[in-house]
Amino acid sequence: MPAVVLSIAGSDPIGGAGIQADLKTFHQFGVYGEAVVTLVTVQNTQRVSRVEVLSADLVIQQIQAVLQDIPPAAAKTGALGSVEIVEAIASLTTSFTFPLIVDPVMFSKHGARLISPEAEQSMKEKLLPRAFLVTPNIPEAEALTGTPIRTVEDMAKAARQLVDLGCQAALVKGGHFEGPPVDVFYASGALKTLEGVRIHTAHTHGTGCACSAAITALLALGKPLDEAVLLAKQFIQAAIETAPGLGAGRGPINHFARARPTHAVEE
């Protein structure tokens, strides 16, 4: 039987991010993907024109249906939309017997808000303490820690602050910086920097979703967390390098990509 993984996230009709990207990434890593929808977007590579958040009750019923019949070996969250959904999932996690990866999606690539300001605070206080790993980009890490991030040292400080909030590990992604992208991974008191190569392209839609989905899949396959993070970084690097160039705006990455070596530096 294949390893089973679950995504709890929003829907992207062009398939570059959200549950669609998660399911594609799950398939690429050879695991069986399940998906619980939290919100529906109207978007393409050029704009997001509408976001409709589902009721918390409907989201929880979806999760319960999954857990009762085909429980996952690992799960991840993406865009959650409302404080009610965040708090309902946080309450439900007390019964989870599998690791939960929290990708704290707050804005689309076009700047559309995918979570309410109230829900940001609830995520920080109630969901992050239940997370096995949290995977924010720079703006998300700044929002969760309340600290400006301008350097790799700032990223490391933010990663430690996130773990202090209660999650077991943090991966702060540095793609928003100029120059070579550097991610910072902090777990069990150890800090690692993961160096990548900057690809000058507009086609990076869904990178955060695919990264957290890859880590979730690799954990379900039995990989240690540090190895899962490194392999996911390799996958995203290759997926950006080989992006298919779809759409007239910020197009999707290549979910069929194969991973390539990435250098990790321990500190």
PDB file of C-alpha atoms in Angstrom:
ATOM      1  CA  MET A   1       0.000   0.000   0.000  1.00  0.00           C
ATOM      2  CA  PRO A   2       1.276   3.502  -0.804  1.00  0.00           C
ATOM      3  CA  ALA A   3       1.979   6.050   1.894  1.00  0.00           C
ATOM      4  CA  VAL A   4      -0.979   8.401   2.361  1.00  0.00           C
ATOM      5  CA  VAL A   5      -0.650  12.179   2.810  1.00  0.00           C
ATOM      6  CA  LEU A   6      -3.197  14.950   3.316  1.00  0.00           C
ATOM      7  CA  SER A   7      -3.330  18.570   2.205  1.00  0.00           C
ATOM      8  CA  ILE A   8      -5.662  21.039   3.939  1.00  0.00           C
ATOM      9  CA  ALA A   9      -5.542  24.109   1.728  1.00  0.00           C
ATOM     10  CA  GLY A  10      -7.187  26.384  -0.817  1.00  0.00           C
ATOM     11  CA  SER A  11      -8.026  25.696  -4.449  1.00  0.00           C
ATOM     12  CA  ASP A  12      -6.187  27.249  -7.406  1.00  0.00           C
ATOM     13  CA  PRO A  13      -8.079  26.739 -10.686  1.00  0.00           C
ATOM     14  CA  ILE A  14      -4.945  27.032 -12.836  1.00  0.00           C
ATOM     15  CA  GLY A  15      -3.301  24.236 -10.870  1.00  0.00           C
ATOM     16  CA  GLY A  16      -0.103  26.032  -9.912  1.00  0.00           C
ATOM     17  CA  ALA A  17      -0.635  26.378  -6.174  1.00  0.00           C
ATOM     18  CA  GLY A  18      -2.918  25.181  -3.390  1.00  0.00           C
ATOM     19  CA  ILE A  19      -4.363  21.697  -3.286  1.00  0.00           C
ATOM     20  CA  GLN A  20      -3.763  21.179  -6.990  1.00  0.00           C
ATOM     21  CA  ALA A  21      -0.030  21.799  -6.632  1.00  0.00           C
ATOM     22  CA  ASP A  22       0.060  19.669  -3.497  1.00  0.00           C
ATOM     23  CA  LEU A  23      -1.583  16.705  -5.208  1.00  0.00           C
ATOM     24  CA  LYS A  24       0.789  16.966  -8.187  1.00  0.00           C
ATOM     25  CA  THR A  25       3.782  17.067  -5.846  1.00  0.00           C
ATOM     26  CA  PHE A  26       2.469  14.135  -3.814  1.00  0.00           C
ATOM     27  CA  HIS A  27       2.135  12.098  -7.005  1.00  0.00           C
ATOM     28  CA  GLN A  28       5.656  13.026  -8.106  1.00  0.00           C
ATOM     29  CA  PHE A  29       7.032  11.602  -4.844  1.00  0.00           C
ATOM     30  CA  GLY A  30       4.996   8.397  -5.169  1.00  0.00           C
ATOM     31  CA  VAL A  31       2.542   8.910  -2.307  1.00  0.00           C
ATOM     32  CA  TYR A  32      -1.259   8.828  -2.296  1.00  0.00           C
ATOM     33  CA  GLY A  33      -2.645  12.342  -1.887  1.00  0.00           C
ATOM     34  CA  GLU A  34      -5.842  13.436  -0.169  1.00  0.00           C
ATOM     35  CA  ALA A  35      -7.160  17.016  -0.184  1.00  0.00           C
ATOM     36  CA  VAL A  36      -9.466  19.000   2.083  1.00  0.00           C
ATOM     37  CA  VAL A  37     -10.563  22.332   0.580  1.00  0.00           C
ATOM     38  CA  THR A  38     -10.584  25.421   2.834  1.00  0.00           C
ATOM     39  CA  LEU A  39     -11.256  28.160   0.294  1.00  0.00           C
ATOM     40  CA  VAL A  40     -11.874  28.657  -3.414  1.00  0.00           C
ATOM     41  CA  THR A  41     -10.100  31.289  -5.486  1.00  0.00           C
ATOM     42  CA  VAL A  42     -10.771  32.853  -8.870  1.00  0.00           C
ATOM     43  CA  GLN A  43      -7.291  33.417 -10.261  1.00  0.00           C
ATOM     44  CA  ASN A  44      -4.881  32.903 -13.112  1.00  0.00           C
ATOM     45  CA  THR A  45      -1.210  33.771 -13.663  1.00  0.00           C
ATOM     46  CA  GLN A  46      -2.052  37.489 -13.864  1.00  0.00           C
ATOM     47  CA  ARG A  47      -4.491  38.183 -11.029  1.00  0.00           C
ATOM     48  CA  VAL A  48      -6.631  36.954  -8.142  1.00  0.00           C
ATOM     49  CA  SER A  49     -10.130  38.379  -8.502  1.00  0.00           C
ATOM     50  CA  ARG A  50     -12.102  36.497  -5.840  1.00  0.00           C
ATOM     51  CA  VAL A  51     -11.560  34.445  -2.672  1.00  0.00           C
ATOM     52  CA  GLU A  52     -14.400  32.540  -1.033  1.00  0.00           C
ATOM     53  CA  VAL A  53     -13.663  30.920   2.344  1.00  0.00           C
ATOM     54  CA  LEU A  54     -15.611  27.764   3.252  1.00  0.00           C
ATOM     55  CA  SER A  55     -17.337  27.321   6.600  1.00  0.00           C
ATOM     56  CA  ALA A  56     -15.213  25.845   9.374  1.00  0.00           C
ATOM     57  CA  ASP A  57     -17.852  23.164   9.887  1.00  0.00           C
ATOM     58  CA  LEU A  58     -17.532  21.988   6.286  1.00  0.00           C
ATOM     59  CA  VAL A  59     -13.735  21.925   6.509  1.00  0.00           C
ATOM     60  CA  ILE A  60     -13.790  19.878   9.716  1.00  0.00           C
ATOM     61  CA  GLN A  61     -16.317  17.418   8.273  1.00  0.00           C
ATOM     62  CA  GLN A  62     -13.976  16.852   5.316  1.00  0.00           C
ATOM     63  CA  ILE A  63     -11.036  16.175   7.637  1.00  0.00           C
ATOM     64  CA  GLN A  64     -13.071  13.838   9.827  1.00  0.00           C
ATOM     65  CA  ALA A  65     -14.260  11.876   6.793  1.00  0.00           C
ATOM     66  CA  VAL A  66     -10.638  11.379   5.730  1.00  0.00           C
ATOM     67  CA  LEU A  67      -9.443  10.365   9.198  1.00  0.00           C
ATOM     68  CA  GLN A  68     -12.240   7.846   9.665  1.00  0.00           C
ATOM     69  CA  ASP A  69     -11.470   5.918   6.501  1.00  0.00           C
ATOM     70  CA  ILE A  70      -8.010   6.598   5.017  1.00  0.00           C
ATOM     71  CA  PRO A  71      -5.903   8.325   7.685  1.00  0.00           C
ATOM     72  CA  PRO A  72      -2.658   9.901   6.449  1.00  0.00           C
ATOM     73  CA  ALA A  73       0.898   9.248   7.554  1.00  0.00           C
ATOM     74  CA  ALA A  74       1.581  12.999   7.376  1.00  0.00           C
ATOM     75  CA  ALA A  75      -0.423  16.160   6.644  1.00  0.00           C
ATOM     76  CA  LYS A  76       0.115  19.789   5.705  1.00  0.00           C
ATOM     77  CA  THR A  77      -1.892  22.978   5.814  1.00  0.00           C
ATOM     78  CA  GLY A  78      -1.844  25.832   3.313  1.00  0.00           C
ATOM     79  CA  ALA A  79      -4.202  28.788   2.995  1.00  0.00           C
ATOM     80  CA  LEU A  80      -6.767  28.544   5.803  1.00  0.00           C
ATOM     81  CA  GLY A  81      -8.762  31.728   5.299  1.00  0.00           C
ATOM     82  CA  SER A  82     -10.507  32.400   8.596  1.00  0.00           C
ATOM     83  CA  VAL A  83      -9.917  32.382  12.315  1.00  0.00           C
ATOM     84  CA  GLU A  84     -12.726  29.832  12.668  1.00  0.00           C
ATOM     85  CA  ILE A  85     -10.946  27.370  10.365  1.00  0.00           C
ATOM     86  CA  VAL A  86      -7.581  27.894  12.072  1.00  0.00           C
ATOM     87  CA  GLU A  87      -9.038  27.312  15.527  1.00  0.00           C
ATOM     88  CA  ALA A  88     -11.100  24.305  14.422  1.00  0.00           C
ATOM     89  CA  ILE A  89      -8.059  22.620  12.878  1.00  0.00           C
ATOM     90  CA  ALA A  90      -5.916  23.457  15.911  1.00  0.00           C
ATOM     91  CA  SER A  91      -8.511  21.800  18.137  1.00  0.00           C
ATOM     92  CA  LEU A  92      -8.661  18.750  15.885  1.00  0.00           C
ATOM     93  CA  THR A  93      -4.874  18.278  15.870  1.00  0.00           C
ATOM     94  CA  THR A  94      -4.964  16.996  19.439  1.00  0.00           C
ATOM     95  CA  SER A  95      -6.173  13.708  17.936  1.00  0.00           C
ATOM     96  CA  PHE A  96      -3.589  13.607  15.112  1.00  0.00           C
ATOM     97  CA  THR A  97      -1.184  10.672  15.315  1.00  0.00           C
ATOM     98  CA  PHE A  98       0.925  11.963  12.415  1.00  0.00           C
ATOM     99  CA  PRO A  99       3.173  15.005  11.852  1.00  0.00           C
ATOM    100  CA  LEU A 100       1.562  18.245  10.694  1.00  0.00           C
ATOM    101  CA  ILE A 101       3.447  20.661   8.440  1.00  0.00           C
ATOM    102  CA  VAL A 102       2.098  24.216   8.656  1.00  0.00           C
ATOM    103  CA  ASP A 103       2.732  26.346   5.581  1.00  0.00           C
ATOM    104  CA  PRO A 104       1.382  29.689   6.886  1.00  0.00           C
ATOM    105  CA  VAL A 105       0.091  30.979   3.551  1.00  0.00           C
ATOM    106  CA  MET A 106      -1.044  34.590   3.970  1.00  0.00           C
ATOM    107  CA  PHE A 107      -0.932  36.183   0.525  1.00  0.00           C
ATOM    108  CA  SER A 108      -1.046  35.011  -3.087  1.00  0.00           C
ATOM    109  CA  LYS A 109       1.827  35.829  -5.464  1.00  0.00           C
ATOM    110  CA  HIS A 110      -0.331  38.777  -6.601  1.00  0.00           C
ATOM    111  CA  GLY A 111      -0.791  40.105  -3.078  1.00  0.00           C
ATOM    112  CA  ALA A 112      -4.346  38.905  -2.484  1.00  0.00           C
ATOM    113  CA  ARG A 113      -4.977  38.125   1.190  1.00  0.00           C
ATOM    114  CA  LEU A 114      -5.687  34.418   1.823  1.00  0.00           C
ATOM    115  CA  ILE A 115      -6.115  34.616   5.596  1.00  0.00           C
ATOM    116  CA  SER A 116      -7.744  37.206   7.821  1.00  0.00           C
ATOM    117  CA  PRO A 117      -5.561  39.321  10.151  1.00  0.00           C
ATOM    118  CA  GLU A 118      -7.358  37.752  13.124  1.00  0.00           C
ATOM    119  CA  ALA A 119      -6.525  34.297  11.827  1.00  0.00           C
ATOM    120  CA  GLU A 120      -2.818  35.197  11.661  1.00  0.00           C
ATOM    121  CA  GLN A 121      -2.798  35.741  15.408  1.00  0.00           C
ATOM    122  CA  SER A 122      -4.778  32.564  16.023  1.00  0.00           C
ATOM    123  CA  MET A 123      -2.343  30.598  13.876  1.00  0.00           C
ATOM    124  CA  LYS A 124       0.541  31.932  15.931  1.00  0.00           C
ATOM    125  CA  GLU A 125      -1.092  31.148  19.270  1.00  0.00           C
ATOM    126  CA  LYS A 126      -3.024  27.940  18.595  1.00  0.00           C
ATOM    127  CA  LEU A 127      -1.840  26.152  15.449  1.00  0.00           C
ATOM    128  CA  LEU A 128       1.931  26.654  15.448  1.00  0.00           C
ATOM    129  CA  PRO A 129       2.341  24.925  18.838  1.00  0.00           C
ATOM    130  CA  ARG A 130       0.800  21.833  17.214  1.00  0.00           C
ATOM    131  CA  ALA A 131       3.130  21.894  14.184  1.00  0.00           C
ATOM    132  CA  PHE A 132       5.945  19.465  13.536  1.00  0.00           C
ATOM    133  CA  LEU A 133       7.395  22.009  11.101  1.00  0.00           C
ATOM    134  CA  VAL A 134       6.424  25.529  10.006  1.00  0.00           C
ATOM    135  CA  THR A 135       7.593  26.754   6.563  1.00  0.00           C
ATOM    136  CA  PRO A 136       7.139  30.549   6.183  1.00  0.00           C
ATOM    137  CA  ASN A 137       8.653  32.773   3.543  1.00  0.00           C
ATOM    138  CA  ILE A 138      10.195  36.086   4.624  1.00  0.00           C
ATOM    139  CA  PRO A 139       6.975  38.176   4.833  1.00  0.00           C
ATOM    140  CA  GLU A 140       5.158  35.353   6.647  1.00  0.00           C
ATOM    141  CA  ALA A 141       7.997  34.916   9.127  1.00  0.00           C
ATOM    142  CA  GLU A 142       7.982  38.669   9.773  1.00  0.00           C
ATOM    143  CA  ALA A 143       4.229  38.592  10.417  1.00  0.00           C
ATOM    144  CA  LEU A 144       4.479  35.634  12.803  1.00  0.00           C
ATOM    145  CA  THR A 145       7.464  36.927  14.769  1.00  0.00           C
ATOM    146  CA  GLY A 146       6.845  40.670  14.553  1.00  0.00           C
ATOM    147  CA  THR A 147      10.492  41.122  13.589  1.00  0.00           C
ATOM    148  CA  PRO A 148      11.886  42.680  10.367  1.00  0.00           C
ATOM    149  CA  ILE A 149      14.051  40.281   8.369  1.00  0.00           C
ATOM    150  CA  ARG A 150      16.825  41.785   6.228  1.00  0.00           C
ATOM    151  CA  THR A 151      19.668  39.277   6.500  1.00  0.00           C
ATOM    152  CA  VAL A 152      20.324  35.561   6.825  1.00  0.00           C
ATOM    153  CA  GLU A 153      21.104  36.227  10.489  1.00  0.00           C
ATOM    154  CA  ASP A 154      17.633  37.732  10.852  1.00  0.00           C
ATOM    155  CA  MET A 155      16.189  34.589   9.248  1.00  0.00           C
ATOM    156  CA  ALA A 156      18.016  32.439  11.788  1.00  0.00           C
ATOM    157  CA  LYS A 157      16.682  34.581  14.631  1.00  0.00           C
ATOM    158  CA  ALA A 158      13.152  34.262  13.250  1.00  0.00           C
ATOM    159  CA  ALA A 159      13.496  30.477  12.943  1.00  0.00           C
ATOM    160  CA  ARG A 160      14.473  30.261  16.611  1.00  0.00           C
ATOM    161  CA  GLN A 161      11.563  32.535  17.573  1.00  0.00           C
ATOM    162  CA  LEU A 162       9.122  30.308  15.693  1.00  0.00           C
ATOM    163  CA  VAL A 163      10.354  27.237  17.548  1.00  0.00           C
ATOM    164  CA  ASP A 164      10.007  29.179  20.789  1.00  0.00           C
ATOM    165  CA  LEU A 165       6.318  29.618  19.899  1.00  0.00           C
ATOM    166  CA  GLY A 166       5.928  25.861  20.233  1.00  0.00           C
ATOM    167  CA  CYS A 167       6.497  24.204  16.862  1.00  0.00           C
ATOM    168  CA  GLN A 168       9.179  21.539  16.747  1.00  0.00           C
ATOM    169  CA  ALA A 169      11.104  22.931  13.764  1.00  0.00           C
ATOM    170  CA  ALA A 170      11.133  25.896  11.385  1.00  0.00           C
ATOM    171  CA  LEU A 171      12.174  26.406   7.771  1.00  0.00           C
ATOM    172  CA  VAL A 172      12.401  30.097   6.860  1.00  0.00           C
ATOM    173  CA  LYS A 173      12.612  30.478   3.075  1.00  0.00           C
ATOM    174  CA  GLY A 174      14.695  33.283   1.622  1.00  0.00           C
ATOM    175  CA  GLY A 175      13.418  33.485  -1.934  1.00  0.00           C
ATOM    176  CA  HIS A 176      12.276  37.093  -1.422  1.00  0.00           C
ATOM    177  CA  PHE A 177      15.883  38.262  -0.959  1.00  0.00           C
ATOM    178  CA  GLU A 178      18.059  39.411  -3.832  1.00  0.00           C
ATOM    179  CA  GLY A 179      20.950  37.176  -4.861  1.00  0.00           C
ATOM    180  CA  PRO A 180      21.241  33.424  -4.312  1.00  0.00           C
ATOM    181  CA  PRO A 181      18.241  32.086  -2.389  1.00  0.00           C
ATOM    182  CA  VAL A 182      19.187  30.844   1.067  1.00  0.00           C
ATOM    183  CA  ASP A 183      16.773  29.005   3.357  1.00  0.00           C
ATOM    184  CA  VAL A 184      17.343  28.571   7.093  1.00  0.00           C
ATOM    185  CA  PHE A 185      16.325  25.350   8.855  1.00  0.00           C
ATOM    186  CA  TYR A 186      16.258  25.109  12.648  1.00  0.00           C
ATOM    187  CA  ALA A 187      15.433  21.985  14.637  1.00  0.00           C
ATOM    188  CA  SER A 188      16.604  20.349  17.861  1.00  0.00           C
ATOM    189  CA  GLY A 189      18.911  23.268  18.603  1.00  0.00           C
ATOM    190  CA  ALA A 190      20.786  22.889  15.317  1.00  0.00           C
ATOM    191  CA  LEU A 191      20.786  25.499  12.543  1.00  0.00           C
ATOM    192  CA  LYS A 192      21.413  24.783   8.860  1.00  0.00           C
ATOM    193  CA  THR A 193      21.535  27.113   5.876  1.00  0.00           C
ATOM    194  CA  LEU A 194      20.391  25.656   2.562  1.00  0.00           C
ATOM    195  CA  GLU A 195      21.904  27.408  -0.424  1.00  0.00           C
ATOM    196  CA  GLY A 196      20.299  27.496  -3.859  1.00  0.00           C
ATOM    197  CA  VAL A 197      20.853  29.140  -7.240  1.00  0.00           C
ATOM    198  CA  ARG A 198      18.850  32.202  -8.275  1.00  0.00           C
ATOM    199  CA  ILE A 199      16.854  31.602 -11.453  1.00  0.00           C
ATOM    200  CA  HIS A 200      15.676  34.848 -13.029  1.00  0.00           C
ATOM    201  CA  THR A 201      12.144  33.941 -14.008  1.00  0.00           C
ATOM    202  CA  ALA A 202       8.589  35.054 -13.341  1.00  0.00           C
ATOM    203  CA  HIS A 203       7.446  31.451 -13.186  1.00  0.00           C
ATOM    204  CA  THR A 204       7.551  30.724  -9.450  1.00  0.00           C
ATOM    205  CA  HIS A 205       3.841  30.367  -8.733  1.00  0.00           C
ATOM    206  CA  GLY A 206       3.241  27.730  -6.051  1.00  0.00           C
ATOM    207  CA  THR A 207       6.816  27.215  -4.868  1.00  0.00           C
ATOM    208  CA  GLY A 208       5.874  27.363  -1.183  1.00  0.00           C
ATOM    209  CA  CYS A 209       3.000  24.934  -1.622  1.00  0.00           C
ATOM    210  CA  ALA A 210       5.141  22.437  -3.517  1.00  0.00           C
ATOM    211  CA  CYS A 211       7.980  22.725  -1.004  1.00  0.00           C
ATOM    212  CA  SER A 212       5.802  21.941   2.016  1.00  0.00           C
ATOM    213  CA  ALA A 213       4.011  19.200   0.043  1.00  0.00           C
ATOM    214  CA  ALA A 214       7.332  17.583  -0.855  1.00  0.00           C
ATOM    215  CA  ILE A 215       8.442  17.608   2.788  1.00  0.00           C
ATOM    216  CA  THR A 216       5.107  16.090   3.829  1.00  0.00           C
ATOM    217  CA  ALA A 217       5.433  13.324   1.244  1.00  0.00           C
ATOM    218  CA  LEU A 218       9.011  12.526   2.249  1.00  0.00           C
ATOM    219  CA  LEU A 219       8.084  12.329   5.936  1.00  0.00           C
ATOM    220  CA  ALA A 220       5.314   9.875   5.048  1.00  0.00           C
ATOM    221  CA  LEU A 221       7.920   7.811   3.220  1.00  0.00           C
ATOM    222  CA  GLY A 222       9.993   7.591   6.399  1.00  0.00           C
ATOM    223  CA  LYS A 223      12.668  10.200   5.677  1.00  0.00           C
ATOM    224  CA  PRO A 224      14.125  12.095   8.666  1.00  0.00           C
ATOM    225  CA  LEU A 225      13.013  15.730   8.774  1.00  0.00           C
ATOM    226  CA  ASP A 226      16.405  17.245   7.913  1.00  0.00           C
ATOM    227  CA  GLU A 227      16.743  14.965   4.891  1.00  0.00           C
ATOM    228  CA  ALA A 228      13.158  15.677   3.814  1.00  0.00           C
ATOM    229  CA  VAL A 229      13.817  19.428   3.938  1.00  0.00           C
ATOM    230  CA  LEU A 230      17.006  19.098   1.882  1.00  0.00           C
ATOM    231  CA  LEU A 231      15.366  16.875  -0.766  1.00  0.00           C
ATOM    232  CA  ALA A 232      12.408  19.246  -1.013  1.00  0.00           C
ATOM    233  CA  LYS A 233      14.802  22.159  -1.570  1.00  0.00           C
ATOM    234  CA  GLN A 234      16.433  20.210  -4.395  1.00  0.00           C
ATOM    235  CA  PHE A 235      13.042  19.495  -5.941  1.00  0.00           C
ATOM    236  CA  ILE A 236      11.980  23.161  -5.865  1.00  0.00           C
ATOM    237  CA  GLN A 237      15.282  24.257  -7.387  1.00  0.00           C
ATOM    238  CA  ALA A 238      14.780  21.871 -10.304  1.00  0.00           C
ATOM    239  CA  ALA A 239      11.093  22.758 -10.618  1.00  0.00           C
ATOM    240  CA  ILE A 240      11.899  26.465 -11.016  1.00  0.00           C
ATOM    241  CA  GLU A 241      14.756  25.773 -13.445  1.00  0.00           C
ATOM    242  CA  THR A 242      12.470  23.728 -15.703  1.00  0.00           C
ATOM    243  CA  ALA A 243       9.242  25.745 -15.322  1.00  0.00           C
ATOM    244  CA  PRO A 244       7.066  25.195 -18.428  1.00  0.00           C
ATOM    245  CA  GLY A 245       6.463  28.904 -19.066  1.00  0.00           C
ATOM    246  CA  LEU A 246       2.689  28.729 -18.919  1.00  0.00           C
ATOM    247  CA  GLY A 247       0.545  31.867 -18.772  1.00  0.00           C
ATOM    248  CA  ALA A 248       1.140  35.546 -19.402  1.00  0.00           C
ATOM    249  CA  GLY A 249       1.979  36.392 -15.777  1.00  0.00           C
ATOM    250  CA  ARG A 250       3.475  34.528 -12.814  1.00  0.00           C
ATOM    251  CA  GLY A 251       3.356  30.997 -14.171  1.00  0.00           C
ATOM    252  CA  PRO A 252       3.633  27.672 -12.331  1.00  0.00           C
ATOM    253  CA  ILE A 253       6.755  25.672 -11.638  1.00  0.00           C
ATOM    254  CA  ASN A 254       7.379  22.230 -13.132  1.00  0.00           C
ATOM    255  CA  HIS A 255       5.789  19.630 -10.848  1.00  0.00           C
ATOM    256  CA  PHE A 256       7.348  16.854 -12.956  1.00  0.00           C
ATOM    257  CA  ALA A 257      10.871  17.968 -12.038  1.00  0.00           C
ATOM    258  CA  ARG A 258      13.537  15.729 -10.566  1.00  0.00           C
ATOM    259  CA  ALA A 259      15.620  16.855  -7.614  1.00  0.00           C
ATOM    260  CA  ARG A 260      19.220  18.005  -7.969  1.00  0.00           C
ATOM    261  CA  PRO A 261      21.950  18.355  -5.315  1.00  0.00           C
ATOM    262  CA  THR A 262      21.733  21.297  -2.890  1.00  0.00           C
ATOM    263  CA  HIS A 263      24.444  22.331  -0.453  1.00  0.00           C
ATOM    264  CA  ALA A 264      23.645  22.423   3.262  1.00  0.00           C
ATOM    265  CA  VAL A 265      25.886  24.220   5.736  1.00  0.00           C
ATOM    266  CA  GLU A 266      25.622  23.348   9.424  1.00  0.00           C
ATOM    267  CA  GLU A 267      26.280  26.019  12.020  1.00  0.00           C
TER     268      GLU A 267
END
